[in-house]
PDB file of C-alpha atoms in Angstrom:
ATOM      1  CA  UNK A   1      -8.221  47.262 -20.158  1.00 52.00           C
ATOM      2  CA  UNK A   2      -7.870  47.386 -16.345  1.00 56.00           C
ATOM      3  CA  UNK A   3     -10.165  44.354 -16.085  1.00 55.00           C
ATOM      4  CA  UNK A   4      -7.933  42.431 -18.515  1.00 46.00           C
ATOM      5  CA  UNK A   5      -4.795  43.262 -16.521  1.00 53.00           C
ATOM      6  CA  UNK A   6      -6.517  42.310 -13.258  1.00 47.00           C
ATOM      7  CA  UNK A   7      -7.697  39.008 -14.717  1.00 47.00           C
ATOM      8  CA  UNK A   8      -4.214  38.173 -16.096  1.00 50.00           C
ATOM      9  CA  UNK A   9      -2.566  39.024 -12.745  1.00 54.00           C
ATOM     10  CA  UNK A  10      -4.989  36.788 -10.803  1.00 57.00           C
ATOM     11  CA  UNK A  11      -4.345  33.894 -13.212  1.00 52.00           C
ATOM     12  CA  UNK A  12      -0.560  34.351 -12.821  1.00 51.00           C
ATOM     13  CA  UNK A  13      -0.835  34.308  -9.030  1.00 57.00           C
ATOM     14  CA  UNK A  14      -3.060  31.245  -9.059  1.00 53.00           C
ATOM     15  CA  UNK A  15      -0.711  29.283 -11.287  1.00 52.00           C
ATOM     16  CA  UNK A  16       2.280  30.176  -9.135  1.00 48.00           C
ATOM     17  CA  UNK A  17       0.469  29.006  -5.978  1.00 48.00           C
ATOM     18  CA  UNK A  18      -0.394  25.645  -7.588  1.00 44.00           C
ATOM     19  CA  UNK A  19       3.226  25.119  -8.501  1.00 46.00           C
ATOM     20  CA  UNK A  20       4.239  25.719  -4.916  1.00 42.00           C
ATOM     21  CA  UNK A  21       1.716  23.174  -3.698  1.00 43.00           C
ATOM     22  CA  UNK A  22       3.094  20.521  -6.063  1.00 42.00           C
ATOM     23  CA  UNK A  23       6.648  21.198  -4.839  1.00 45.00           C
ATOM     24  CA  UNK A  24       5.540  20.841  -1.243  1.00 46.00           C
ATOM     25  CA  UNK A  25       4.086  17.372  -2.019  1.00 53.00           C
ATOM     26  CA  UNK A  26       7.631  16.017  -2.146  1.00 59.00           C
ATOM     27  CA  UNK A  27       8.474  13.978   0.923  1.00 54.00           C
ATOM     28  CA  UNK A  28      11.856  13.658   2.543  1.00 53.00           C
ATOM     29  CA  UNK A  29      12.832  10.862   0.112  1.00 57.00           C
ATOM     30  CA  UNK A  30      12.061  13.046  -2.917  1.00 67.00           C
ATOM     31  CA  UNK A  31       8.941  11.124  -3.926  1.00 65.00           C
ATOM     32  CA  UNK A  32       6.121  13.317  -5.234  1.00 81.00           C
ATOM     33  CA  UNK A  33       3.086  11.697  -3.658  1.00 84.00           C
ATOM     34  CA  UNK A  34       0.739  13.537  -6.077  1.00 85.00           C
ATOM     35  CA  UNK A  35       2.421  12.129  -9.125  1.00 90.00           C
ATOM     36  CA  UNK A  36       1.483   8.817 -10.854  1.00 92.00           C
ATOM     37  CA  UNK A  37       5.190   7.948 -10.603  1.00 94.00           C
ATOM     38  CA  UNK A  38       4.517   7.425  -6.854  1.00 94.00           C
ATOM     39  CA  UNK A  39       3.003   3.979  -7.631  1.00 96.00           C
ATOM     40  CA  UNK A  40       5.874   2.573  -9.778  1.00 96.00           C
ATOM     41  CA  UNK A  41       7.243  -0.540  -8.056  1.00 97.00           C
ATOM     42  CA  UNK A  42       5.943  -3.554  -6.176  1.00 98.00           C
ATOM     43  CA  UNK A  43       3.285  -3.227  -3.468  1.00 98.00           C
ATOM     44  CA  UNK A  44       2.316  -6.011  -1.033  1.00 98.00           C
ATOM     45  CA  UNK A  45      -1.182  -6.441   0.448  1.00 97.00           C
ATOM     46  CA  UNK A  46      -0.731  -5.999   4.255  1.00 96.00           C
ATOM     47  CA  UNK A  47      -4.058  -5.164   5.870  1.00 94.00           C
ATOM     48  CA  UNK A  48      -7.827  -5.218   5.375  1.00 92.00           C
ATOM     49  CA  UNK A  49     -10.058  -2.975   7.509  1.00 91.00           C
ATOM     50  CA  UNK A  50     -13.819  -2.519   7.407  1.00 87.00           C
ATOM     51  CA  UNK A  51     -16.439  -0.422   9.074  1.00 77.00           C
ATOM     52  CA  UNK A  52     -16.606   3.297   9.675  1.00 69.00           C
ATOM     53  CA  UNK A  53     -13.232   4.709  10.604  1.00 65.00           C
ATOM     54  CA  UNK A  54     -11.647   1.301   9.864  1.00 60.00           C
ATOM     55  CA  UNK A  55     -12.675   0.094  13.319  1.00 66.00           C
ATOM     56  CA  UNK A  56     -12.366  -3.622  12.531  1.00 76.00           C
ATOM     57  CA  UNK A  57      -9.373  -5.365  11.055  1.00 80.00           C
ATOM     58  CA  UNK A  58      -9.743  -8.493   8.974  1.00 79.00           C
ATOM     59  CA  UNK A  59      -7.178 -11.207   9.663  1.00 86.00           C
ATOM     60  CA  UNK A  60      -5.458 -11.985   6.359  1.00 91.00           C
ATOM     61  CA  UNK A  61      -5.183 -15.569   5.240  1.00 92.00           C
ATOM     62  CA  UNK A  62      -1.553 -16.579   4.767  1.00 94.00           C
ATOM     63  CA  UNK A  63      -1.995 -16.673   0.992  1.00 95.00           C
ATOM     64  CA  UNK A  64      -3.432 -13.143   0.919  1.00 95.00           C
ATOM     65  CA  UNK A  65      -0.218 -11.871   2.519  1.00 94.00           C
ATOM     66  CA  UNK A  66       1.534 -12.913  -0.707  1.00 96.00           C
ATOM     67  CA  UNK A  67      -0.670 -10.792  -2.961  1.00 97.00           C
ATOM     68  CA  UNK A  68       1.229  -8.028  -4.763  1.00 98.00           C
ATOM     69  CA  UNK A  69       0.474  -5.302  -7.256  1.00 97.00           C
ATOM     70  CA  UNK A  70       3.297  -4.372  -9.627  1.00 98.00           C
ATOM     71  CA  UNK A  71       3.175  -0.949 -11.327  1.00 97.00           C
ATOM     72  CA  UNK A  72       5.468  -0.260 -14.251  1.00 98.00           C
ATOM     73  CA  UNK A  73       6.048   2.819 -16.439  1.00 97.00           C
ATOM     74  CA  UNK A  74       7.128   2.137 -20.021  1.00 96.00           C
ATOM     75  CA  UNK A  75       6.661   4.063 -23.285  1.00 95.00           C
ATOM     76  CA  UNK A  76       4.742   6.841 -21.562  1.00 95.00           C
ATOM     77  CA  UNK A  77       2.171   4.359 -20.176  1.00 97.00           C
ATOM     78  CA  UNK A  78       1.533   2.845 -16.778  1.00 97.00           C
ATOM     79  CA  UNK A  79       0.960  -0.881 -16.406  1.00 98.00           C
ATOM     80  CA  UNK A  80      -0.441  -2.957 -13.569  1.00 97.00           C
ATOM     81  CA  UNK A  81       0.029  -6.658 -12.908  1.00 97.00           C
ATOM     82  CA  UNK A  82      -1.626  -8.361  -9.943  1.00 96.00           C
ATOM     83  CA  UNK A  83       0.042 -11.437  -8.458  1.00 97.00           C
ATOM     84  CA  UNK A  84      -1.855 -13.958  -6.328  1.00 96.00           C
ATOM     85  CA  UNK A  85      -1.194 -17.083  -4.284  1.00 96.00           C
ATOM     86  CA  UNK A  86      -3.608 -19.848  -3.330  1.00 95.00           C
ATOM     87  CA  UNK A  87      -4.041 -23.503  -2.697  1.00 93.00           C
ATOM     88  CA  UNK A  88      -2.541 -25.658  -0.025  1.00 89.00           C
ATOM     89  CA  UNK A  89       0.558 -23.975   1.518  1.00 93.00           C
ATOM     90  CA  UNK A  90      -0.040 -21.034  -0.949  1.00 95.00           C
ATOM     91  CA  UNK A  91       2.015 -22.947  -3.507  1.00 94.00           C
ATOM     92  CA  UNK A  92      -0.315 -22.091  -6.411  1.00 95.00           C
ATOM     93  CA  UNK A  93       0.772 -18.793  -7.942  1.00 95.00           C
ATOM     94  CA  UNK A  94      -1.089 -16.831 -10.578  1.00 96.00           C
ATOM     95  CA  UNK A  95      -0.948 -13.401 -12.200  1.00 96.00           C
ATOM     96  CA  UNK A  96      -3.263 -11.127 -14.056  1.00 94.00           C
ATOM     97  CA  UNK A  97      -2.276  -9.984 -17.474  1.00 94.00           C
ATOM     98  CA  UNK A  98      -0.254  -6.786 -17.711  1.00 95.00           C
ATOM     99  CA  UNK A  99      -2.981  -4.142 -17.924  1.00 95.00           C
ATOM    100  CA  UNK A 100      -2.689  -0.520 -18.960  1.00 96.00           C
ATOM    101  CA  UNK A 101      -3.788   1.583 -16.002  1.00 97.00           C
ATOM    102  CA  UNK A 102      -4.760   5.234 -15.858  1.00 97.00           C
ATOM    103  CA  UNK A 103      -3.734   6.934 -12.638  1.00 95.00           C
ATOM    104  CA  UNK A 104      -5.478  10.133 -11.591  1.00 91.00           C
ATOM    105  CA  UNK A 105      -5.285  12.035  -8.328  1.00 81.00           C
ATOM    106  CA  UNK A 106      -7.303   9.528  -6.349  1.00 90.00           C
ATOM    107  CA  UNK A 107      -8.355   6.792  -8.775  1.00 95.00           C
ATOM    108  CA  UNK A 108      -6.873   3.837 -10.677  1.00 95.00           C
ATOM    109  CA  UNK A 109      -8.763   2.830 -13.817  1.00 97.00           C
ATOM    110  CA  UNK A 110      -8.013  -0.394 -15.701  1.00 95.00           C
ATOM    111  CA  UNK A 111      -9.725  -3.385 -17.295  1.00 93.00           C
ATOM    112  CA  UNK A 112      -9.856  -6.738 -15.499  1.00 87.00           C
ATOM    113  CA  UNK A 113     -11.008  -9.154 -18.141  1.00 84.00           C
ATOM    114  CA  UNK A 114     -14.087  -7.553 -19.701  1.00 89.00           C
ATOM    115  CA  UNK A 115     -14.818  -5.352 -16.670  1.00 92.00           C
ATOM    116  CA  UNK A 116     -13.695  -1.770 -16.279  1.00 95.00           C
ATOM    117  CA  UNK A 117     -12.395  -1.322 -12.716  1.00 94.00           C
ATOM    118  CA  UNK A 118     -12.234   2.071 -11.010  1.00 95.00           C
ATOM    119  CA  UNK A 119     -10.433   1.890  -7.688  1.00 94.00           C
ATOM    120  CA  UNK A 120     -10.546   4.763  -5.211  1.00 96.00           C
ATOM    121  CA  UNK A 121      -7.028   5.346  -3.860  1.00 96.00           C
ATOM    122  CA  UNK A 122      -5.899   7.105  -0.702  1.00 94.00           C
ATOM    123  CA  UNK A 123      -2.171   7.734  -0.240  1.00 94.00           C
ATOM    124  CA  UNK A 124      -1.395   7.144   3.391  1.00 94.00           C
ATOM    125  CA  UNK A 125       2.384   7.693   3.406  1.00 94.00           C
ATOM    126  CA  UNK A 126       5.383   7.496   1.102  1.00 95.00           C
ATOM    127  CA  UNK A 127       5.276   3.702   1.417  1.00 96.00           C
ATOM    128  CA  UNK A 128       1.542   2.929   1.974  1.00 96.00           C
ATOM    129  CA  UNK A 129      -1.674   3.469   0.082  1.00 96.00           C
ATOM    130  CA  UNK A 130      -5.157   2.076   0.394  1.00 96.00           C
ATOM    131  CA  UNK A 131      -7.945   1.045  -1.980  1.00 95.00           C
ATOM    132  CA  UNK A 132     -11.377   1.912  -0.630  1.00 93.00           C
ATOM    133  CA  UNK A 133     -14.503   0.053  -1.683  1.00 91.00           C
ATOM    134  CA  UNK A 134     -17.886  -0.906  -0.264  1.00 90.00           C
ATOM    135  CA  UNK A 135     -19.273  -4.309   0.574  1.00 88.00           C
ATOM    136  CA  UNK A 136     -22.102  -5.902   2.539  1.00 86.00           C
ATOM    137  CA  UNK A 137     -20.908  -6.913   5.996  1.00 80.00           C
ATOM    138  CA  UNK A 138     -23.280  -8.040   8.772  1.00 80.00           C
ATOM    139  CA  UNK A 139     -26.280  -7.137   6.625  1.00 86.00           C
ATOM    140  CA  UNK A 140     -25.309  -3.538   5.838  1.00 86.00           C
ATOM    141  CA  UNK A 141     -23.146  -1.685   3.332  1.00 90.00           C
ATOM    142  CA  UNK A 142     -19.772  -0.923   4.946  1.00 88.00           C
ATOM    143  CA  UNK A 143     -16.606   0.730   3.704  1.00 90.00           C
ATOM    144  CA  UNK A 144     -13.683  -1.693   3.127  1.00 91.00           C
ATOM    145  CA  UNK A 145     -10.073  -0.554   3.045  1.00 93.00           C
ATOM    146  CA  UNK A 146      -7.288  -2.696   1.535  1.00 94.00           C
ATOM    147  CA  UNK A 147      -3.836  -1.388   2.485  1.00 95.00           C
ATOM    148  CA  UNK A 148      -0.750  -1.970   0.381  1.00 97.00           C
ATOM    149  CA  UNK A 149       2.849  -1.329   1.388  1.00 97.00           C
ATOM    150  CA  UNK A 150       5.848  -0.718  -0.896  1.00 97.00           C
ATOM    151  CA  UNK A 151       8.351  -3.595  -0.996  1.00 95.00           C
TER     152      UNK A 151
END
């Protein structure tokens, strides 16, 4: 009986501590950065870094500066639409279809055409997050960080 009471008490304490941590994740603007709701809105592609510790910055082409990701929440589901620009003077605009996206603590999962995409996310601030991937640069596999900023 004592063991059961001790186990129940420790579970109660643990659940109270996790609630406090979630409350502390609120920033000064009231945005819970641990919640999927954090992503709702329009995000602009602002920076591309590669190498260990993001030591090298990639100069964005003018059209890349117009790339946006739009997250929407509707009917208890999250949606993602990617908008692109290309061509001469970036006049050619295109968009992905509106995809259902699953948002977990540090991943975004969605389908792009027939391919399932799993993007590793790092929340940098209330208005910035990054997508981390790997690519071959200068003959070796290097981390690549794409940074997005809330509009």
